[in-house]
Amino acid sequence: AIRMTQSPSSISASTGDRISITCRASQGIDSYVAWYQQKPGQAPKLLVYSASILQSGVPSRFSGSESGTEFTLTISRLQSEDSATYYCQQYYSYPTFGQGTRLEIK
Amino acid sequence: EMQLVESGGGLVQPGGSLTLSCAASGFTFSNYWMTWLRQAPGKGLEWVADIKGDGSQRHYGDSVKGRFTISRDNARDSLYLQLDSLRDDDTAFYYCARAGGRATYFDAWGRGTLVTVSS
């Protein structure tokens, strides 16, 4: 199974800040990475797929990038509603997820 | 509007069985691979199983292979998951999701149904 190592496990930031979350794949996976946002009591919501393509309706403050086997989700101009847990997922082989990053907005 | 609604969760004893359902609306159900995923309370996400639009292909995660069965009824726009030989570690929220293809990302999710395995 392809392992996705996600960091940090939690992050605290203020509104207006810019933060980045990283996932490192245990092997090459091309650009087969998606990012999700999950708020308490809700289902995950797709933000980015193919490492950098923004899902329709997602604010442009969200962006995805890649460098080799490292994938990054960046959120600019943080807003209070961005408080959530974020997960990466690879789909190069059967899907596996990172452990999640809890984002707290101070 | 696209919608997925799961049902059928509940409390079941170890070794027992349960059938989950997912009702789809707002899109052409038969055109899409559909997936079940799960999330233990306070834990991360795990892919469980998927099925091709015409039902001709099914795949399972290692932790459920031989115990769970995914199926679909395109006439009813419904997805199912039969859970047998349930274990404590099967306790989780179970989500159905629409996939863009085989083993891909998931662009629509239901709200989930909770399965609790406990004596």
GROMACS .gro file of C-alpha atoms in nm:
model
  225
    1ALA     CA    1   0.000   0.000   0.000
    2ILE     CA    2   0.119   0.350  -0.080
    3ARG     CA    3   0.166   0.548   0.239
    4MET     CA    4   0.090   0.921   0.257
    5THR     CA    5   0.273   1.093   0.542
    6GLN     CA    6   0.098   1.419   0.621
    7SER     CA    7   0.236   1.708   0.828
    8PRO     CA    8   0.183   1.890   1.049
    9SER     CA    9  -0.083   1.702   1.247
   10SER     CA   10  -0.222   2.033   1.370
   11ILE     CA   11  -0.166   2.399   1.303
   12SER     CA   12  -0.294   2.720   1.458
   13ALA     CA   13  -0.303   3.040   1.254
   14SER     CA   14  -0.478   3.376   1.242
   15THR     CA   15  -0.723   3.514   0.989
   16GLY     CA   16  -0.536   3.660   0.693
   17ASP     CA   17  -0.239   3.424   0.736
   18ARG     CA   18  -0.108   3.181   0.477
   19ILE     CA   19  -0.047   2.817   0.572
   20SER     CA   20   0.079   2.506   0.399
   21ILE     CA   21   0.011   2.138   0.460
   22THR     CA   22   0.237   1.872   0.313
   23CYS     CA   23   0.199   1.508   0.217
   24ARG     CA   24   0.490   1.289   0.122
   25ALA     CA   25   0.419   0.971  -0.074
   26SER     CA   26   0.610   0.651  -0.005
   27GLN     CA   27   0.672   0.608  -0.380
   28GLY     CA   28   0.622   0.796  -0.704
   29ILE     CA   29   0.255   0.862  -0.774
   30ASP     CA   30   0.269   1.111  -1.060
   31SER     CA   31   0.008   1.379  -0.987
   32TYR     CA   32  -0.260   1.145  -0.855
   33VAL     CA   33  -0.331   1.341  -0.539
   34ALA     CA   34  -0.647   1.499  -0.405
   35TRP     CA   35  -0.710   1.721  -0.104
   36TYR     CA   36  -1.024   1.730   0.112
   37GLN     CA   37  -1.164   1.955   0.382
   38GLN     CA   38  -1.373   1.803   0.661
   39LYS     CA   39  -1.560   2.007   0.920
   40PRO     CA   40  -1.691   1.847   1.242
   41GLY     CA   41  -2.000   1.635   1.183
   42GLN     CA   42  -1.976   1.672   0.805
   43ALA     CA   43  -1.856   1.460   0.516
   44PRO     CA   44  -1.527   1.547   0.346
   45LYS     CA   45  -1.539   1.800   0.064
   46LEU     CA   46  -1.311   1.778  -0.241
   47LEU     CA   47  -1.086   2.083  -0.277
   48VAL     CA   48  -0.813   1.985  -0.524
   49TYR     CA   49  -0.747   1.692  -0.758
   50SER     CA   50  -0.464   1.597  -0.990
   51ALA     CA   51  -0.238   1.769  -0.735
   52SER     CA   52  -0.320   2.122  -0.848
   53ILE     CA   53  -0.661   2.146  -1.014
   54LEU     CA   54  -0.915   2.334  -0.805
   55GLN     CA   55  -1.256   2.171  -0.780
   56SER     CA   56  -1.540   2.383  -0.912
   57GLY     CA   57  -1.673   2.624  -0.650
   58VAL     CA   58  -1.366   2.613  -0.426
   59PRO     CA   59  -1.224   2.958  -0.347
   60SER     CA   60  -0.903   3.053  -0.524
   61ARG     CA   61  -0.741   3.102  -0.183
   62PHE     CA   62  -0.683   2.727  -0.194
   63SER     CA   63  -0.406   2.589  -0.415
   64GLY     CA   64  -0.218   2.266  -0.462
   65SER     CA   65   0.137   2.199  -0.581
   66GLU     CA   66   0.383   1.915  -0.613
   67SER     CA   67   0.754   1.851  -0.614
   68GLY     CA   68   0.854   1.491  -0.674
   69THR     CA   69   0.677   1.283  -0.414
   70GLU     CA   70   0.590   1.584  -0.195
   71PHE     CA   71   0.251   1.749  -0.233
   72THR     CA   72   0.137   2.071  -0.072
   73LEU     CA   73  -0.197   2.235  -0.003
   74THR     CA   74  -0.168   2.609   0.056
   75ILE     CA   75  -0.444   2.827   0.197
   76SER     CA   76  -0.393   3.201   0.159
   77ARG     CA   77  -0.578   3.479   0.336
   78LEU     CA   78  -0.718   3.245   0.600
   79GLN     CA   79  -1.078   3.295   0.704
   80SER     CA   80  -1.258   3.166   1.011
   81GLU     CA   81  -1.460   2.919   0.802
   82ASP     CA   82  -1.136   2.745   0.700
   83SER     CA   83  -1.120   2.587   1.045
   84ALA     CA   84  -1.138   2.214   0.965
   85THR     CA   85  -0.935   1.898   0.922
   86TYR     CA   86  -0.761   1.854   0.588
   87TYR     CA   87  -0.670   1.522   0.427
   88CYS     CA   88  -0.457   1.430   0.129
   89GLN     CA   89  -0.535   1.120  -0.077
   90GLN     CA   90  -0.340   0.935  -0.343
   91TYR     CA   91  -0.511   0.746  -0.623
   92TYR     CA   92  -0.212   0.611  -0.813
   93SER     CA   93  -0.312   0.272  -0.674
   94TYR     CA   94  -0.609   0.183  -0.455
   95PRO     CA   95  -0.684   0.498  -0.256
   96THR     CA   96  -0.508   0.579   0.068
   97PHE     CA   97  -0.525   0.893   0.281
   98GLY     CA   98  -0.292   1.096   0.496
   99GLN     CA   99  -0.354   1.108   0.870
  100GLY     CA  100  -0.509   1.456   0.857
  101THR     CA  101  -0.414   1.808   0.965
  102ARG     CA  102  -0.635   1.996   1.207
  103LEU     CA  103  -0.639   2.369   1.131
  104GLU     CA  104  -0.744   2.604   1.408
  105ILE     CA  105  -0.810   2.970   1.336
  106LYS     CA  106  -0.715   3.183   1.634
  107GLU     CA  107  -2.879   1.911  -0.708
  108MET     CA  108  -2.656   1.609  -0.661
  109GLN     CA  109  -2.726   1.420  -0.338
  110LEU     CA  110  -2.618   1.100  -0.167
  111VAL     CA  111  -2.804   0.977   0.141
  112GLU     CA  112  -2.685   0.679   0.342
  113SER     CA  113  -2.901   0.470   0.573
  114GLY     CA  114  -2.896   0.139   0.757
  115GLY     CA  115  -2.637   0.201   1.025
  116GLY     CA  116  -2.687   0.097   1.386
  117LEU     CA  117  -2.564  -0.116   1.674
  118VAL     CA  118  -2.470  -0.475   1.596
  119GLN     CA  119  -2.293  -0.747   1.793
  120PRO     CA  120  -1.954  -0.884   1.690
  121GLY     CA  121  -2.002  -1.151   1.426
  122GLY     CA  122  -2.329  -0.996   1.314
  123SER     CA  123  -2.441  -0.852   0.982
  124LEU     CA  124  -2.580  -0.527   0.851
  125THR     CA  125  -2.676  -0.381   0.515
  126LEU     CA  126  -2.609  -0.018   0.433
  127SER     CA  127  -2.788   0.169   0.155
  128CYS     CA  128  -2.708   0.487  -0.033
  129ALA     CA  129  -2.974   0.667  -0.236
  130ALA     CA  130  -2.841   0.883  -0.518
  131SER     CA  131  -3.010   1.169  -0.697
  132GLY     CA  132  -2.925   1.462  -0.921
  133PHE     CA  133  -2.691   1.277  -1.159
  134THR     CA  134  -2.691   0.977  -1.394
  135PHE     CA  135  -2.606   0.714  -1.136
  136SER     CA  136  -2.525   0.433  -1.381
  137ASN     CA  137  -2.247   0.640  -1.543
  138TYR     CA  138  -2.030   0.648  -1.231
  139TRP     CA  139  -1.807   0.427  -1.026
  140MET     CA  140  -1.936   0.442  -0.670
  141THR     CA  141  -1.739   0.389  -0.350
  142TRP     CA  142  -1.781   0.317   0.018
  143LEU     CA  143  -1.535   0.472   0.260
  144ARG     CA  144  -1.528   0.471   0.636
  145GLN     CA  145  -1.396   0.673   0.926
  146ALA     CA  146  -1.364   0.542   1.280
  147PRO     CA  147  -1.470   0.807   1.534
  148GLY     CA  148  -1.191   1.063   1.568
  149LYS     CA  149  -0.974   0.880   1.313
  150GLY     CA  150  -0.874   0.913   0.949
  151LEU     CA  151  -1.037   0.796   0.627
  152GLU     CA  152  -1.022   0.445   0.481
  153TRP     CA  153  -1.134   0.331   0.136
  154VAL     CA  154  -1.355   0.022   0.170
  155ALA     CA  155  -1.485  -0.086  -0.170
  156ASP     CA  156  -1.588   0.036  -0.512
  157ILE     CA  157  -1.806  -0.080  -0.800
  158LYS     CA  158  -1.819   0.012  -1.167
  159GLY     CA  159  -2.121   0.187  -1.313
  160ASP     CA  160  -2.261  -0.128  -1.475
  161GLY     CA  161  -2.169  -0.342  -1.174
  162SER     CA  162  -1.924  -0.553  -1.373
  163GLN     CA  163  -1.621  -0.478  -1.155
  164ARG     CA  164  -1.588  -0.466  -0.777
  165HIS     CA  165  -1.284  -0.412  -0.559
  166TYR     CA  166  -1.228  -0.430  -0.185
  167GLY     CA  167  -0.981  -0.308   0.070
  168ASP     CA  168  -0.772  -0.575   0.240
  169SER     CA  169  -0.935  -0.519   0.580
  170VAL     CA  170  -1.285  -0.606   0.452
  171LYS     CA  171  -1.216  -0.851   0.168
  172GLY     CA  172  -1.424  -1.165   0.209
  173ARG     CA  173  -1.654  -1.005   0.469
  174PHE     CA  174  -1.816  -0.709   0.292
  175THR     CA  175  -2.002  -0.708  -0.041
  176ILE     CA  176  -2.070  -0.399  -0.251
  177SER     CA  177  -2.359  -0.395  -0.497
  178ARG     CA  178  -2.582  -0.152  -0.681
  179ASP     CA  179  -2.927  -0.128  -0.835
  180ASN     CA  180  -2.917   0.124  -1.119
  181ALA     CA  181  -3.294   0.105  -1.167
  182ARG     CA  182  -3.331   0.239  -0.813
  183ASP     CA  183  -3.023   0.469  -0.821
  184SER     CA  184  -2.901   0.291  -0.512
  185LEU     CA  185  -2.573   0.159  -0.377
  186TYR     CA  186  -2.541  -0.106  -0.107
  187LEU     CA  187  -2.284  -0.249   0.127
  188GLN     CA  188  -2.346  -0.585   0.294
  189LEU     CA  189  -2.137  -0.615   0.611
  190ASP     CA  190  -2.086  -0.967   0.748
  191SER     CA  191  -1.868  -1.114   1.023
  192LEU     CA  192  -1.846  -0.772   1.182
  193ARG     CA  193  -1.563  -0.695   1.424
  194ASP     CA  194  -1.512  -0.424   1.684
  195ASP     CA  195  -1.272  -0.242   1.453
  196ASP     CA  196  -1.542  -0.209   1.187
  197THR     CA  197  -1.704   0.057   1.406
  198ALA     CA  198  -1.707   0.372   1.195
  199PHE     CA  199  -1.904   0.624   0.999
  200TYR     CA  200  -1.962   0.477   0.654
  201TYR     CA  201  -1.980   0.718   0.362
  202CYS     CA  202  -2.085   0.655   0.006
  203ALA     CA  203  -1.914   0.869  -0.251
  204ARG     CA  204  -1.913   0.926  -0.624
  205ALA     CA  205  -1.585   0.859  -0.800
  206GLY     CA  206  -1.453   0.999  -1.124
  207GLY     CA  207  -1.343   0.652  -1.229
  208ARG     CA  208  -1.171   0.341  -1.098
  209ALA     CA  209  -0.952   0.423  -0.793
  210THR     CA  210  -0.973   0.798  -0.829
  211TYR     CA  211  -1.079   1.096  -0.622
  212PHE     CA  212  -1.428   1.145  -0.480
  213ASP     CA  213  -1.625   1.453  -0.581
  214ALA     CA  214  -1.948   1.396  -0.391
  215TRP     CA  215  -2.008   1.240  -0.052
  216GLY     CA  216  -2.308   1.153   0.159
  217ARG     CA  217  -2.334   1.260   0.521
  218GLY     CA  218  -2.254   0.909   0.644
  219THR     CA  219  -2.420   0.645   0.861
  220LEU     CA  220  -2.272   0.517   1.187
  221VAL     CA  221  -2.209   0.147   1.240
  222THR     CA  222  -2.125   0.046   1.596
  223VAL     CA  223  -2.003  -0.307   1.661
  224SER     CA  224  -2.025  -0.390   2.028
  225SER     CA  225  -2.152  -0.657   2.263
   0.00000   0.00000   0.00000
